[in-house]
Backbone as numpy.savetxt, mean C-alpha at the origin, in Angstrom:
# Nx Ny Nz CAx CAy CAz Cx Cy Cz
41.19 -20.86 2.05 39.85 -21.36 2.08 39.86 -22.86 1.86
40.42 -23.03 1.00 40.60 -24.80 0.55 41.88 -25.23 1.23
41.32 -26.49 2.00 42.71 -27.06 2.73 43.64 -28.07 1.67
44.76 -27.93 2.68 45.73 -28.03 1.12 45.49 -29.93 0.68
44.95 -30.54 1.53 44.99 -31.91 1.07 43.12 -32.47 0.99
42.27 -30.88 0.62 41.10 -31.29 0.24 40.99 -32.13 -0.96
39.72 -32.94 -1.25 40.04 -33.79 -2.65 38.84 -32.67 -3.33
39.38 -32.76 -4.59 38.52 -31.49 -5.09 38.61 -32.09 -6.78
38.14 -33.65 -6.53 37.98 -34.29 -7.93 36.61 -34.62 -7.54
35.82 -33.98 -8.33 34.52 -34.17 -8.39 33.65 -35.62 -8.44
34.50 -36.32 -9.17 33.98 -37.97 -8.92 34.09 -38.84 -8.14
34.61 -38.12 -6.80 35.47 -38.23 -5.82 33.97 -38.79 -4.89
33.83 -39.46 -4.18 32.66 -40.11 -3.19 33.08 -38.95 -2.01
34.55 -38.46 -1.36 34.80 -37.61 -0.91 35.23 -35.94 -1.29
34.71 -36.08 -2.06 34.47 -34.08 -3.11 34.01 -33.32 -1.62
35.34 -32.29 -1.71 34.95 -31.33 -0.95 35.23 -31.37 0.86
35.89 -32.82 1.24 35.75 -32.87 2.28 37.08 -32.76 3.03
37.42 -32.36 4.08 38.94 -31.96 4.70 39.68 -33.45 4.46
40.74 -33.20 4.51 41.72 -34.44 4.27 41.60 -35.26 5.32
41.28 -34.83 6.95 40.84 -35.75 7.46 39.69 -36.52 7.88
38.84 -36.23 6.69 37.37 -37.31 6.36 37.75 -38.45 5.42
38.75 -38.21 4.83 38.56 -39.04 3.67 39.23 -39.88 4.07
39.13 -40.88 5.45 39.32 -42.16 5.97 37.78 -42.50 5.82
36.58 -41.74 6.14 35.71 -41.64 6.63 35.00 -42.99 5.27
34.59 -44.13 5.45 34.12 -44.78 4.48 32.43 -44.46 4.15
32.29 -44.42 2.38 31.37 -43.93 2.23 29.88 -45.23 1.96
28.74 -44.67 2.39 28.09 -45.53 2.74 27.79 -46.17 1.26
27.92 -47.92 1.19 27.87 -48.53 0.20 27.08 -49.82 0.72
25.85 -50.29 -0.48 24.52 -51.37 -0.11 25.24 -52.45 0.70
25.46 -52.96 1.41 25.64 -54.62 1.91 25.78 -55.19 0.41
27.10 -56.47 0.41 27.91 -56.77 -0.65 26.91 -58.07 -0.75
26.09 -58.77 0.24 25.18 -59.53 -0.39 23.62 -59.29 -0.88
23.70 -58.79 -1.24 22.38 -58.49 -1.95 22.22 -57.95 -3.31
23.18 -57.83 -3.78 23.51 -57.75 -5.27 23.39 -56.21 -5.85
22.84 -55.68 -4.97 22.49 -54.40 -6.02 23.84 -53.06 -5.25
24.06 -52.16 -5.97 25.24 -51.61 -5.82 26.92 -52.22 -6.06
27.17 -53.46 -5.93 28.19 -53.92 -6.20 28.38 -53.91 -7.79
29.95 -52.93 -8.14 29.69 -52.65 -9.39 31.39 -53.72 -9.74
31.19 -54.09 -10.80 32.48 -54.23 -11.16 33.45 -52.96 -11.48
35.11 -53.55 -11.57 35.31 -52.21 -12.24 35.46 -51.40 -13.69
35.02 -52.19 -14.19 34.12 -51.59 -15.60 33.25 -51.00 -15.74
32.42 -51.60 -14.91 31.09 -50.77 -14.42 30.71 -49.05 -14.02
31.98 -49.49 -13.07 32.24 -48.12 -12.11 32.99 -47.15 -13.14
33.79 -47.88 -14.18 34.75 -46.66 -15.31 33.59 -46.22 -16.21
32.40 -47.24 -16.24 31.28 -46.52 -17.72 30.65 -45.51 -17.18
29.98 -46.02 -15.62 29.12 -44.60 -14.90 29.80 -43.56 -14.64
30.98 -43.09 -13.89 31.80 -42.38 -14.35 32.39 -41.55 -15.50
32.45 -42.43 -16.59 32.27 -41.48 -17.71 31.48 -41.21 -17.96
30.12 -41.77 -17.94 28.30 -41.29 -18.44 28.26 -40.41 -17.51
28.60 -40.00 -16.07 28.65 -38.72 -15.12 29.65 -37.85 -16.10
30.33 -38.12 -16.11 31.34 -36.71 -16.75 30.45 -36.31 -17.77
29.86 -36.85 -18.73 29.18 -36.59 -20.17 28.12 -35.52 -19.13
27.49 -35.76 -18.65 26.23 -35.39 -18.65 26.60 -34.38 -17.83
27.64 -34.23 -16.67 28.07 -33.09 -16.03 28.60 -31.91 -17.18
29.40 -32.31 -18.12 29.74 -31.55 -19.11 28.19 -31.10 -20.08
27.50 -31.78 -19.98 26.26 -31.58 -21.12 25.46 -30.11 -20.13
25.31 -30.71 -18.93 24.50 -29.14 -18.24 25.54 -28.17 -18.31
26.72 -28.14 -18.11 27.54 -27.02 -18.39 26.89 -26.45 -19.72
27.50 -26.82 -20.36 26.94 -26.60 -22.01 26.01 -25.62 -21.62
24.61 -26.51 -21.35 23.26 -26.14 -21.23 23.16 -24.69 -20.94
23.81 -24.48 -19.60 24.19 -23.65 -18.80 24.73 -21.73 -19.37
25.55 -22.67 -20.44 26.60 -21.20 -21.18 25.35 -21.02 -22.34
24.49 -22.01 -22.66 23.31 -21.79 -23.44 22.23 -20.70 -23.24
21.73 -21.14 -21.71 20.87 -20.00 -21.20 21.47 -18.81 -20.97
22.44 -18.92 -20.65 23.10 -17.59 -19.80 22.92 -16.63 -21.66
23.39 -17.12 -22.80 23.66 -16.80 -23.77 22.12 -16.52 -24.95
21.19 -17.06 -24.09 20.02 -16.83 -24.92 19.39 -15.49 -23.76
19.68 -15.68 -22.39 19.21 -14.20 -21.50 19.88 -13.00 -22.54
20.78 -13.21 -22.12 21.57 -11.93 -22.87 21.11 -11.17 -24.04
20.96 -12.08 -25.15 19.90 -12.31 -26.48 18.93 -11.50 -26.08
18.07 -12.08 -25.11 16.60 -11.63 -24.86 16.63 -9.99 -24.44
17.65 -9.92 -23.12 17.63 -8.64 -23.13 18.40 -7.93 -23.27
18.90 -8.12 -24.66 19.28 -6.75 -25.65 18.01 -6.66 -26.69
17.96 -7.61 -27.15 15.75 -7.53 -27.84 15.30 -6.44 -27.04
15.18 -6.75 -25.80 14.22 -6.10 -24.86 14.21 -4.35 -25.05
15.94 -4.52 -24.73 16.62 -3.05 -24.91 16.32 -2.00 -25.90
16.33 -2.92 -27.25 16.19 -2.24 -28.71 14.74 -2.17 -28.92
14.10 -3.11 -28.11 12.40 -2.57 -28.32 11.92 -1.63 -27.70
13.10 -1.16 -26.14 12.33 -0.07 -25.22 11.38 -0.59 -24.47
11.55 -1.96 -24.26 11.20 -2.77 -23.33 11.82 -2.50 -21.48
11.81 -1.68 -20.89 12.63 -1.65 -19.84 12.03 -2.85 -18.53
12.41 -2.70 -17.75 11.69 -3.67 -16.47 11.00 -2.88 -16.21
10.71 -1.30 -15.52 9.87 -0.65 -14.94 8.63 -0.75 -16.14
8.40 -0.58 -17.24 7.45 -1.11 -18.30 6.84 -2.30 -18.25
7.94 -3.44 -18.36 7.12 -4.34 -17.87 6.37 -4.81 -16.38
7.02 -4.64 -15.33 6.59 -4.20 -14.04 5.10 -3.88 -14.41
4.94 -2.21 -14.99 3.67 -1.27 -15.61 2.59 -2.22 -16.15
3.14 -2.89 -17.23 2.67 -4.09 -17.79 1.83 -5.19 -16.73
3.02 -6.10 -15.98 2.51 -7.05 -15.63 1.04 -6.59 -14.16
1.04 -5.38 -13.33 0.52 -4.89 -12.62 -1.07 -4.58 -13.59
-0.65 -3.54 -14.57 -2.15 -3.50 -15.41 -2.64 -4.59 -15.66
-1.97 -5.93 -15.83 -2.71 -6.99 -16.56 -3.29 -7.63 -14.97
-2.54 -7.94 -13.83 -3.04 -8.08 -12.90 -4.02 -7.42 -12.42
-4.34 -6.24 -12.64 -5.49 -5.59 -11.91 -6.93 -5.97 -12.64
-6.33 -5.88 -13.92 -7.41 -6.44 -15.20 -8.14 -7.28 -14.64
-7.09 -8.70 -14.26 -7.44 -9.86 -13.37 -8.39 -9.97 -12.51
-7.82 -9.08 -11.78 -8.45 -9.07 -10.28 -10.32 -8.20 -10.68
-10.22 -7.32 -11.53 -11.17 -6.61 -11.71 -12.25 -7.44 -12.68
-11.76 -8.46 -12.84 -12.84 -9.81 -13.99 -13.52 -10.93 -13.20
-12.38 -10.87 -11.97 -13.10 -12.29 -10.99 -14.11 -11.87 -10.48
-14.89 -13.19 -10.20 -15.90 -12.91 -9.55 -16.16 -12.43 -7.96
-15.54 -12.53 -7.20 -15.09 -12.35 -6.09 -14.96 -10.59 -5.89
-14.34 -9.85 -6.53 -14.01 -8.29 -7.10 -15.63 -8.05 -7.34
-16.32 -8.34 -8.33 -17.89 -8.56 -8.33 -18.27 -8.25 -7.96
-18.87 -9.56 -7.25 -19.51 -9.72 -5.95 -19.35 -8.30 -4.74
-17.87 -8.07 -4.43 -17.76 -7.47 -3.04 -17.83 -5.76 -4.42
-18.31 -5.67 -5.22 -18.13 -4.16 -5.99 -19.42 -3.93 -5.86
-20.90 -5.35 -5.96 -22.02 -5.08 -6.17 -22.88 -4.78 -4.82
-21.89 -5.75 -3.78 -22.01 -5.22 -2.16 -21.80 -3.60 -1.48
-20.83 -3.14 -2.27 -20.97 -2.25 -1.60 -21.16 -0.72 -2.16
-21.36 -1.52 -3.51 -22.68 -0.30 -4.28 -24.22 -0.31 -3.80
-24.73 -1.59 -3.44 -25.73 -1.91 -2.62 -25.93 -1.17 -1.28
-24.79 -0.86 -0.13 -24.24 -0.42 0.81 -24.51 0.90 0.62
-23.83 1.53 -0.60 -23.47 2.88 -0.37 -24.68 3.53 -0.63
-25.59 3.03 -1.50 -27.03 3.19 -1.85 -27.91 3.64 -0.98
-27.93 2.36 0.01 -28.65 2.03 1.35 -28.16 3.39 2.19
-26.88 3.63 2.20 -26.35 4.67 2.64 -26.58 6.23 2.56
-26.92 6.32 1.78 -26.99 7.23 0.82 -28.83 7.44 1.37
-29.55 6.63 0.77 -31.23 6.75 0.95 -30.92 7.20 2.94
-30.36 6.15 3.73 -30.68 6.67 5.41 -30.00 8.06 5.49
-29.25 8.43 4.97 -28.54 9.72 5.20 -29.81 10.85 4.50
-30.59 10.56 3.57 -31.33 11.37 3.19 -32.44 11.58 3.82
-33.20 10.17 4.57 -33.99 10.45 5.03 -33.69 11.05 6.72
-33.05 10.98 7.12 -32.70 11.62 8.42 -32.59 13.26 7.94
-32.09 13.78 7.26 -32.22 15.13 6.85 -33.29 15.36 6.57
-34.31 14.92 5.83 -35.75 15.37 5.92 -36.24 15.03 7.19
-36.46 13.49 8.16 -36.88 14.22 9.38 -36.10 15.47 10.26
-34.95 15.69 10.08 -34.37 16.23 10.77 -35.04 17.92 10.37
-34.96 18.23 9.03 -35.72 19.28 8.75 -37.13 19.81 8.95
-37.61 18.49 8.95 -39.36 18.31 9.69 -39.05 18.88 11.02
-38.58 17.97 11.65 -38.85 18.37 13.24 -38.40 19.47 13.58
-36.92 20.30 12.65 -36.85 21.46 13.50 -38.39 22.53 12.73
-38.89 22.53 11.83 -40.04 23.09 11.18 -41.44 23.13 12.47
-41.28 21.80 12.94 -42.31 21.35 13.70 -41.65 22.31 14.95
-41.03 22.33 15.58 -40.18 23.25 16.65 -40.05 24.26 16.49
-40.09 24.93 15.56 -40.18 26.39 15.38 -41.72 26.97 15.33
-42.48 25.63 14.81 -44.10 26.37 14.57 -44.56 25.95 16.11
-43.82 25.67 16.93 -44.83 25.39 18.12 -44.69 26.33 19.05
-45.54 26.29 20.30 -45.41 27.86 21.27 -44.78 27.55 22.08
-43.91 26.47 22.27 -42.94 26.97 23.27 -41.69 28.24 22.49
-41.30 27.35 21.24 -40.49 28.46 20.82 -40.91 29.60 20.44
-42.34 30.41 20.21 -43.06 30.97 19.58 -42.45 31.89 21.11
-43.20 31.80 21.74 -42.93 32.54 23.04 -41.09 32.84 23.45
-40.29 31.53 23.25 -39.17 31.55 23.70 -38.62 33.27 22.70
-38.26 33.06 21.38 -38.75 34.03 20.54 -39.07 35.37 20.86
-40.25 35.17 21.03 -40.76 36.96 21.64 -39.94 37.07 23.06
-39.52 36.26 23.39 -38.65 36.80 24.86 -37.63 37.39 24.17
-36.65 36.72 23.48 -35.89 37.04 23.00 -35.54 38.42 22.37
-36.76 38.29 21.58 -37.21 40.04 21.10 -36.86 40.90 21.50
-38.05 40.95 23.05 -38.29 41.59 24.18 -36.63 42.09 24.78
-36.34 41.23 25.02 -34.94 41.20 25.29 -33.82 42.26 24.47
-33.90 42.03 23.34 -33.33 42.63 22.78 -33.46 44.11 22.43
-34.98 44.54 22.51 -35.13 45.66 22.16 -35.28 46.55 23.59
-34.84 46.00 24.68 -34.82 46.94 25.84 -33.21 46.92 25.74
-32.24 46.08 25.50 -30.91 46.13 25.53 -30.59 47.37 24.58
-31.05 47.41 22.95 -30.84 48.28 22.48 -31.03 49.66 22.78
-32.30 49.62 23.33 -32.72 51.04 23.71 -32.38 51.55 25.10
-31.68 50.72 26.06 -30.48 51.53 26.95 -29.67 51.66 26.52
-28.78 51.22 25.34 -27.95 51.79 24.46 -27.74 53.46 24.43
-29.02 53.55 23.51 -29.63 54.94 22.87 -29.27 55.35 23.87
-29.94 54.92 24.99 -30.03 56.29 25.95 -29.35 56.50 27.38
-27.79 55.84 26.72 -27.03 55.80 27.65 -26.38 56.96 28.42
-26.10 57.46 29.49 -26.11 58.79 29.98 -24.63 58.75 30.91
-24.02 58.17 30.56 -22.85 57.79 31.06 -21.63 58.28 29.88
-21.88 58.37 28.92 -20.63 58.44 27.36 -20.39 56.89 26.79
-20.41 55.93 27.68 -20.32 54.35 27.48 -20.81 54.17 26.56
-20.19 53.88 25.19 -20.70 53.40 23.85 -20.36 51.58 23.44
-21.38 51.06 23.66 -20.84 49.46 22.92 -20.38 49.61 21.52
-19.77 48.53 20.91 -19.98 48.45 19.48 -20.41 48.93 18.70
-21.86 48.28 18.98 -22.73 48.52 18.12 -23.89 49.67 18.12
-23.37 50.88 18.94 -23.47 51.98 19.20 -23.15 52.87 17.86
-24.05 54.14 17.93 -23.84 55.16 16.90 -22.10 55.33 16.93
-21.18 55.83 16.41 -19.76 55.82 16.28 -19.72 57.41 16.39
-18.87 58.21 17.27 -18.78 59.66 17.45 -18.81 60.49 16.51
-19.16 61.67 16.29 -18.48 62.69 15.40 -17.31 63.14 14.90
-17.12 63.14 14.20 -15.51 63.86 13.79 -15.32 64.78 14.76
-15.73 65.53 15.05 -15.29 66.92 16.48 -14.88 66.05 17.62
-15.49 64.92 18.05 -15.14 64.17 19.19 -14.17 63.07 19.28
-13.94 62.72 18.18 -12.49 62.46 18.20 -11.42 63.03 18.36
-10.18 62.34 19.42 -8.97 62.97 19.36 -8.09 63.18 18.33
-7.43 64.26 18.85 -6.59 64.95 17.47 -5.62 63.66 17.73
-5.19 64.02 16.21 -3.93 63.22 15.84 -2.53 63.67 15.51
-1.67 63.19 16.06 -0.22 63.69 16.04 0.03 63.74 14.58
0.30 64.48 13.88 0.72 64.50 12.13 2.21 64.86 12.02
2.83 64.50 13.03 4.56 64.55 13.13 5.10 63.76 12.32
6.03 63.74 11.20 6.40 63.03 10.72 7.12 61.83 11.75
7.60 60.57 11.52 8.02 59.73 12.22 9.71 60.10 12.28
């Protein structure tokens, strides 16, 4: 992975780069204008004040990693799990969401809605119950009705007096004598 003549000294202007970059000159201010031109004293103090402070976030670094750890074994021994807190942070969010005004607003809309909803759905069932009331008391159906009747009670009574043996349904059901015998063979 690492080529064998990578420079892999971190204070290196070329850190990290194949051996054949590091001809490659690194970009430095124009030597007249004063700023960037360091002596080399200069360049040995920033250099060491980089090492300090590269070493100081290390530190930092084995710090956090070492106070997580801390935290969750706390967590552990309290019965703190993630799916709990997860549980946690979701209830407190909904809390949220259920306090703004916005949640409100669109809760008082469409209790308003369902209301409104609610009253047209009722009143269509009372006209709807009116008018069939009104349709039943009038003579077209009054008549439609007695046809119907009519109808029915000549159907029944060729029934009765059917002269053929032809029994519908809803015909008297035969006598026991007129039923066929039944095989009582064991199977």
């Amino acid at each position: 992975m690492d080529a064998p003549n990578q420079d892999i000294n971190l204070n290196s202007p070329n850190k990290g780069l194949p051996g054949n970059m590091t001809d490659v000159p690194v970009d430095t201010p124009a030597s007249g204008d004063g700023v960037g031109v360091l002596s080399e004293a200069e360049t040995e103090e920033l250099k060491s004040e980089l090492t300090k402070v590269e070493e100081e976030i290390a530190t930092l670094r084995q710090v956090l990693v070492a106070k997580e750890k801390h935290a969750s074994e706390i967590k552990r021994k309290l019965g703190l799990t993630p799916f709990n807190e997860l549980k946690q942070n979701l209830s407190k969010s909904w809390h949220d969401v259920q306090a703004s005004n916005v949640y409100k607003k669109t809760q008082a809309t469409l209790s308003t809605a369902g209301s409104k909803t609610s009253n047209a759905i009722s009143s269509v069932g009372s006209v709807l119950s009116r008018t069939l009331g009104e349709i039943k008391e009038s003579p077209t159906f009054k008549s439609f009705e007695e046809s119907v009747g009519n109808l029915k009670a000549k159907v029944i009574g060729n029934e009765n007096n059917s002269k053929d043996g032809y029994h519908t349904p809803t015909a008297t059901s035969p006598s026991a004598e007129e039923t066929l015998p039944q095989d009582s063979a064991p199977f």
